[in-house]
Coordinates of C-alpha atoms in Angstrom, one line a residue:
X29 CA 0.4 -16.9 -12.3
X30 CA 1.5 -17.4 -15.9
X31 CA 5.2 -16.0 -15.7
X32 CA 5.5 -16.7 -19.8
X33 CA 5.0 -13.1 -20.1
X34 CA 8.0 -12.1 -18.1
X35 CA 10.6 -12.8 -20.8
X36 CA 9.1 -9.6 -22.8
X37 CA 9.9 -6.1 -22.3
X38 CA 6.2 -5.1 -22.3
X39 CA 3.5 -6.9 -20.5
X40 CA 0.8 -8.6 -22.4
X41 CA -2.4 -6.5 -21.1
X42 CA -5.8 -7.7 -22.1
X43 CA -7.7 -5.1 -20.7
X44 CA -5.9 -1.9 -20.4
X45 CA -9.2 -0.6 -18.9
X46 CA -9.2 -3.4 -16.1
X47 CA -8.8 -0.8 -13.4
X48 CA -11.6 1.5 -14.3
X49 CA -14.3 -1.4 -15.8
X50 CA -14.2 -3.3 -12.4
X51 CA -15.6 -0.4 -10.6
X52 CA -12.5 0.5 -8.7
X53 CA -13.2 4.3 -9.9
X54 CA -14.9 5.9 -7.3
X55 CA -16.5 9.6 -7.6
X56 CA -13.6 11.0 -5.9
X57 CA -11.1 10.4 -8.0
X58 CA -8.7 12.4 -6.5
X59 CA -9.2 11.3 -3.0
X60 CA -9.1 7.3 -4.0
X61 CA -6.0 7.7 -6.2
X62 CA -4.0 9.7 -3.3
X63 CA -4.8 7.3 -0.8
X64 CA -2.0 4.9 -0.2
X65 CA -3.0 3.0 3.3
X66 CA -4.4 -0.1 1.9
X67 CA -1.7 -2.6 0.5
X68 CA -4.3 -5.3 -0.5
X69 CA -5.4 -2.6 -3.4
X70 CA -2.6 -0.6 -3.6
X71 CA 0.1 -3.3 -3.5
X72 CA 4.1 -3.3 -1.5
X73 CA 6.3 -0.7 -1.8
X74 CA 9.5 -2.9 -2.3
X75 CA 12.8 -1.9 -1.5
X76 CA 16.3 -2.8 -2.9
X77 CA 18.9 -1.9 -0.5
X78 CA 21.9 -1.6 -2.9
X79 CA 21.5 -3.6 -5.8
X80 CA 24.4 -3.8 -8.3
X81 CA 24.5 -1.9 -12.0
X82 CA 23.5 -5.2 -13.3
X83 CA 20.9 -6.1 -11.4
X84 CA 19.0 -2.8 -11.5
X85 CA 19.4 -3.6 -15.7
X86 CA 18.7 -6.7 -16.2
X87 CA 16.2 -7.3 -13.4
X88 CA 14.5 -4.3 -11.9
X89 CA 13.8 -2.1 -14.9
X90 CA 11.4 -5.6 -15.8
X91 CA 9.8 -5.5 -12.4
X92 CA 8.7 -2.1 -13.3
X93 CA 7.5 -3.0 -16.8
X94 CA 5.6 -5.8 -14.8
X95 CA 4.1 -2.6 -12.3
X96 CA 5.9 -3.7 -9.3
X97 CA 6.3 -0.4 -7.4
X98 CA 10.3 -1.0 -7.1
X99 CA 12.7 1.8 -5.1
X100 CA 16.4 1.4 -5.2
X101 CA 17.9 2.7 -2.2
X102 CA 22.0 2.9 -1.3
X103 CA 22.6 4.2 1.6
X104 CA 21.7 1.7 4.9
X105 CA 21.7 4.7 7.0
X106 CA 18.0 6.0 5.8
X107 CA 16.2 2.6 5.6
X108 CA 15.0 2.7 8.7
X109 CA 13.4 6.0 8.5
X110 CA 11.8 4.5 4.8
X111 CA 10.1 1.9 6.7
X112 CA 9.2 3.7 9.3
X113 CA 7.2 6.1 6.7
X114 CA 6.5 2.9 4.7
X115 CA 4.8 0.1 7.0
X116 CA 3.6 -2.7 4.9
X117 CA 6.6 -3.2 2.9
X118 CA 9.6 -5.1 1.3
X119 CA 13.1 -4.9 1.7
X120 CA 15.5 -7.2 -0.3
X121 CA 19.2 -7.2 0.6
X122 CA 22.0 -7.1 -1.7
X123 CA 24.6 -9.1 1.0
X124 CA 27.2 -9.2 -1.7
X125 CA 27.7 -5.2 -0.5
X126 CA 29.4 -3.0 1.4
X127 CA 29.3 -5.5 4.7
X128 CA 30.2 -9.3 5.9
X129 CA 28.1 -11.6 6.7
X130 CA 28.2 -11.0 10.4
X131 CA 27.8 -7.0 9.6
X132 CA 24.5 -7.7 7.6
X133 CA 22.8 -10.2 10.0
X134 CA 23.4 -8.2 13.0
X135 CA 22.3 -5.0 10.7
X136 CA 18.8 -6.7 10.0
X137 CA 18.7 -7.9 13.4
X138 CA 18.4 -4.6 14.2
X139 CA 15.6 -3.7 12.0
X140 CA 13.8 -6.9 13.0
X141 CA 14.0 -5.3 16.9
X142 CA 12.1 -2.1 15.9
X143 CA 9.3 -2.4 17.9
X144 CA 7.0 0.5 15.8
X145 CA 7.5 -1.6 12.6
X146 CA 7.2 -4.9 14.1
X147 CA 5.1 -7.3 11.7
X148 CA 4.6 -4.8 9.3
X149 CA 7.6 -4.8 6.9
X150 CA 8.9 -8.2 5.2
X151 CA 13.0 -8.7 5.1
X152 CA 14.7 -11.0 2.6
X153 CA 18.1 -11.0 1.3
X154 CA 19.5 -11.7 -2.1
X155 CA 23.1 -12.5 -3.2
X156 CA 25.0 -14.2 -6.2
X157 CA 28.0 -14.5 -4.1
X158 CA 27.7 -16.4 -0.6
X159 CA 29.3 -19.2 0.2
X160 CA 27.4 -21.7 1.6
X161 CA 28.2 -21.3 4.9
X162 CA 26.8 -17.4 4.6
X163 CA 23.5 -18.9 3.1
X164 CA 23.3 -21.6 6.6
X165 CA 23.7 -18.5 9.0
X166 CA 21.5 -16.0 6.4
X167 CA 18.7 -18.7 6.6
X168 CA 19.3 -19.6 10.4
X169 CA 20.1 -16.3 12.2
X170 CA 17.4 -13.8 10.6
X171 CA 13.4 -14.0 10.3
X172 CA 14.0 -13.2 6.4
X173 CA 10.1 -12.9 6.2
X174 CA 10.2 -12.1 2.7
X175 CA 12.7 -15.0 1.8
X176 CA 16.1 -15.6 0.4
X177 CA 17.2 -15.6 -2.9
X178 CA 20.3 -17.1 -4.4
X179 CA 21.1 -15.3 -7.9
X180 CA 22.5 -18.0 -10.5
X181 CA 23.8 -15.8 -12.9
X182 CA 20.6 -16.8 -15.5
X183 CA 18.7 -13.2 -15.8
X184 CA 15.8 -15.5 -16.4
X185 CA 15.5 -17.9 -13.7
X186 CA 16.8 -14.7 -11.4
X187 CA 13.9 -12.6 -12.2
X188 CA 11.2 -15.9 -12.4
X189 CA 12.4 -16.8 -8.7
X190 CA 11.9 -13.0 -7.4
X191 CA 8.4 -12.5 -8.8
X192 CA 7.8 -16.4 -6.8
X193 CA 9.1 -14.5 -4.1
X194 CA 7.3 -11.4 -4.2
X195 CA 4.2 -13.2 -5.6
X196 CA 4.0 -15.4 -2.0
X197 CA 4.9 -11.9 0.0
X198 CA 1.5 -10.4 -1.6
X199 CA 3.6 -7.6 -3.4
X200 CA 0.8 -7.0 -5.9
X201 CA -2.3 -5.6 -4.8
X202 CA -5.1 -5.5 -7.3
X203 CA -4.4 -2.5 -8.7
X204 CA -3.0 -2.8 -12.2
X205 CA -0.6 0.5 -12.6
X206 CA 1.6 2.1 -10.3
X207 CA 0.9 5.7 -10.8
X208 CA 2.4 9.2 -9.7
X209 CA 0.6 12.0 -8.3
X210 CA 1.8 15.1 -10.4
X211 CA 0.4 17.9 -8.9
X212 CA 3.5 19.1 -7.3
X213 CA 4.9 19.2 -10.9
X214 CA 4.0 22.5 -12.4
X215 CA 5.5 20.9 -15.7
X216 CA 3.4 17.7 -15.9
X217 CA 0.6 19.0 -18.6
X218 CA -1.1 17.7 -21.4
X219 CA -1.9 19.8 -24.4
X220 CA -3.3 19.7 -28.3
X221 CA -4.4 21.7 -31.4
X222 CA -8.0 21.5 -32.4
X223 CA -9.5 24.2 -34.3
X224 CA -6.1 26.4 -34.4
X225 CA -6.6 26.4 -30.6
X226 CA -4.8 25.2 -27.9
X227 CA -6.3 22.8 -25.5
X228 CA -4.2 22.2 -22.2
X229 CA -4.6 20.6 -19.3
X230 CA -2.6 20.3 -15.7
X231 CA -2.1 16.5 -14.7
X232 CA -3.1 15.1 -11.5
X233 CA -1.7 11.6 -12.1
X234 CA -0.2 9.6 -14.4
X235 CA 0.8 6.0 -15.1
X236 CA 1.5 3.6 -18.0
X237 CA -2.3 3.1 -18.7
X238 CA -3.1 6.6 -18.7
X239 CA -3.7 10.4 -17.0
X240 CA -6.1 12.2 -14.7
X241 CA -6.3 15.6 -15.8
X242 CA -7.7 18.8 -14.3
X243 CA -10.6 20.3 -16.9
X244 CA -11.1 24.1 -16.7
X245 CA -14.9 25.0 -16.8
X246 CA -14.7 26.0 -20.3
X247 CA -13.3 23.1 -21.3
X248 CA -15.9 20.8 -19.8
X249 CA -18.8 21.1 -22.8
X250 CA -15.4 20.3 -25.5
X251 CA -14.7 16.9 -24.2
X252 CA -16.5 14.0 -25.0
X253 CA -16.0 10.2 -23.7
X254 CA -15.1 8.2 -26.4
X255 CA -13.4 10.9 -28.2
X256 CA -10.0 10.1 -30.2
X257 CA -7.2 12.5 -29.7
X258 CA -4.6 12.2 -31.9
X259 CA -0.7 13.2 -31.3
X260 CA -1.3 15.1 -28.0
X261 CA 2.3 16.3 -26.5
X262 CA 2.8 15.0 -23.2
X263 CA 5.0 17.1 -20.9
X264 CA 7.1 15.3 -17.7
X265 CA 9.6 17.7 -16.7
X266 CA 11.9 18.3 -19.6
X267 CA 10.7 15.8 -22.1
X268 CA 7.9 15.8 -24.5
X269 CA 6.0 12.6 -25.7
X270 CA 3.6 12.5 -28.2
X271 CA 0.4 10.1 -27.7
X272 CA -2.6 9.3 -29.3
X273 CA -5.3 9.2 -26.2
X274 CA -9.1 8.2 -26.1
X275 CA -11.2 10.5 -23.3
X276 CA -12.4 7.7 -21.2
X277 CA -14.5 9.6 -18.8
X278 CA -15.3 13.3 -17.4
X279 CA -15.9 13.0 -13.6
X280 CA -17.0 15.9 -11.1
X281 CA -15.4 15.5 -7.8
X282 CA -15.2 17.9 -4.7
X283 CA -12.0 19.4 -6.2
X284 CA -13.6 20.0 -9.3
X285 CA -14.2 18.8 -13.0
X286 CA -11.5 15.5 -13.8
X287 CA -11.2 13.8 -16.8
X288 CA -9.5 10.4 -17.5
X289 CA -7.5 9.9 -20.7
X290 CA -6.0 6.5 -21.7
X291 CA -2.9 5.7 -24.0
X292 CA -4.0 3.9 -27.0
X293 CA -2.2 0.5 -27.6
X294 CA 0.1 2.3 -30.4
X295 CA 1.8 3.8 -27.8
X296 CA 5.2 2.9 -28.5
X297 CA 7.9 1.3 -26.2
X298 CA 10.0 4.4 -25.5
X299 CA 6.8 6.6 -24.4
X300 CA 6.0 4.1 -22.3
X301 CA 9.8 3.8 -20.7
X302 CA 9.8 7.1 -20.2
X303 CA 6.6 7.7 -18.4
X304 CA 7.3 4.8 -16.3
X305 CA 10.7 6.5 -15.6
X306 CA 8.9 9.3 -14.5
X307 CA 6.5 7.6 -12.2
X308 CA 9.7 5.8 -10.3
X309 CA 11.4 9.0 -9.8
X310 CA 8.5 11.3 -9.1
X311 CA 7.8 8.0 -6.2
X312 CA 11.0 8.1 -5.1
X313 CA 10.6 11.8 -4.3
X314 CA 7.9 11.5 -2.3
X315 CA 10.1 8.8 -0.4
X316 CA 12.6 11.4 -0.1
X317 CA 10.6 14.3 1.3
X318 CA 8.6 11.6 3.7
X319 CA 12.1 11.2 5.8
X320 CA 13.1 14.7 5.3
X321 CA 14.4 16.1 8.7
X322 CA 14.8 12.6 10.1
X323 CA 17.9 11.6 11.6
X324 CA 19.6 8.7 9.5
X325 CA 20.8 5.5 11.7
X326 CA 24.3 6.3 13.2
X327 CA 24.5 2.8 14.9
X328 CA 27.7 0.9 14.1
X329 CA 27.0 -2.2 12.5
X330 CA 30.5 -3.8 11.9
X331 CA 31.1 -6.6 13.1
X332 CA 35.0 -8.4 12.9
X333 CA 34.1 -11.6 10.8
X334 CA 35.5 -14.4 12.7
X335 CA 35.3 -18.5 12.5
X336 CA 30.8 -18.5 13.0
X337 CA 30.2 -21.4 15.6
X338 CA 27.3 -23.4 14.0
X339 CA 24.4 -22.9 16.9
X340 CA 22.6 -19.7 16.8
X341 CA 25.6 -16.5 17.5
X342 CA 24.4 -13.2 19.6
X343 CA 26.1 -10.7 17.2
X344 CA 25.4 -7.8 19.6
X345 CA 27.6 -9.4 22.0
X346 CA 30.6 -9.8 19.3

């Protein structure tokens, strides 16, 4: 992987089309784009179980520019339900938070001895602060499938050491974009002026590449692939974007008539923050709602640090 790229704020994309020019679009749109199941196309949810301020900043926000489907989670007591909902996973530690050393192993231990999410989810921690006798019983008393990472305080060698990481945990699957589904958003819609008429259309999805749309009958005969729309607004919740868009493709599906619009490369940095915003928080939604009505962990973790003996320690039995 050429990790040159990484130091800029956007990613270099050659083909912006990559995703529908491979023949990944399938007639159903709708039904290919909702499915999730497959992590080998759809990629690793990853999860960062309290990350500091700084961290989110200077590290995550570029794993999403890079379309790493990234969730920031701070509150241990849901995580289990998350993977639960979310097999095929990563979750990545912060250890320099809330807990000791002791707390935190026998915490993951925990999650390791799940036996419905055995195999399924990868572990790792990350910190810029443990000693190194911490990082010994970090690297000796847990699986960490997904690895360790020790933060340097260099942003750049931080962030090219956790796309290694992710990289060898198979975090990208080979779909390009993480995208949101938008249909629970009665806001998400896409409209224009041609011919002193308005031209509107509900989203279905959306990510940084581009929208599926739903196309009213009479609109289908009006759209054209290869057409050039110019400052279309863009509605996500409260905010309005303006776009320039090509019509990529009209495509009949069970559900009806979609059509595919894709951002033009003049799409400027800011519309582009903003819609990936979007995507993370309409994500982390469906995350929410997925463990809705589940009980969150009341296990206590906390474990009186003491002096570690050096062979392996039963923390259960501290």
């Amino acid at each position: 992987m050429n990790i040159s790229r990484f130091f800029n704020k956007e990613p270099i994309i050659k083909e912006r089309f990559y995703f529908y020019d491979k023949g990944h679009l399938k007639k159903n749109y709708g039904d290919f784009m909702a499915s999730n199941q497959d992590y080998k196309i759809f990629g690793k949810k990853i999860f960062f179980l309290y990350p500091s301020y700084s961290f989110q900043g200077s590290i995550l926000e570029r794993l999403r520019t890079l379309e790493y489907e990234v969730y920031t989670i701070n509150d241990y007591k849901i995580i289990k339900n998350i993977l639960k909902k979310n097999k095929d996973s990563i979750l990545l530690i912060n250890v320099d938070s809330i807990f000791n050393t002791p707390t935190w192993i026998k915490f993951i231990q925990s999650i390791e001895d799940l036996t419905d999410i055995f195999g399924t989810i990868q572990i790792g921690v990350f910190s810029e602060k443990a000693s190194q006798e911490d990082i010994k019983h970090y690297e000796t008393e847990i699986l960490h499938e997904a690895g360790t990472l020790w933060l340097t305080g260099d942003s750049d060698e931080d962030f090219r050491n956790l796309v290694k990481l992710l990289d060898k945990c198979e975090a990208k699957g080979i779909r390009q974009y993480v995208r949101a589904n938008c249909l629970a958003d009665s806001s998400a819609e896409i409209f224009w002026i041609l011919n002193n008429t308005m031209q509107k259309f509900k989203l279905i999805d959306i990510s940084a590449v581009g929208i599926a749309v739903q196309v009213p009958k009479s609109m289908v005969k009006v759209l054209n692939p290869g057409q050039v729309i110019t400052r279309a607004s863009l509605m996500l919740k409260s905010q309005q974007i303006f776009v320039n868009i090509n019509i990529y493709a009209i495509k009949q599906s069970k559900e009806g008539t979609i059509g595919i619009f894709m951002f033009n490369n003049d799409t400027s940095p800011d519309a582009l923050s903003t819609i990936r915003t979007y995507v993370a928080e309409t994500l982390y939604r469906k995350i929410e709602d997925s463990i809705f009505g589940m009980h969150p962990d009341q296990d206590n973790y906390k474990v009186i640090e003491r002096k570690i003996k050096s062979q392996k320690t039963d923390y259960n039995n501290i």
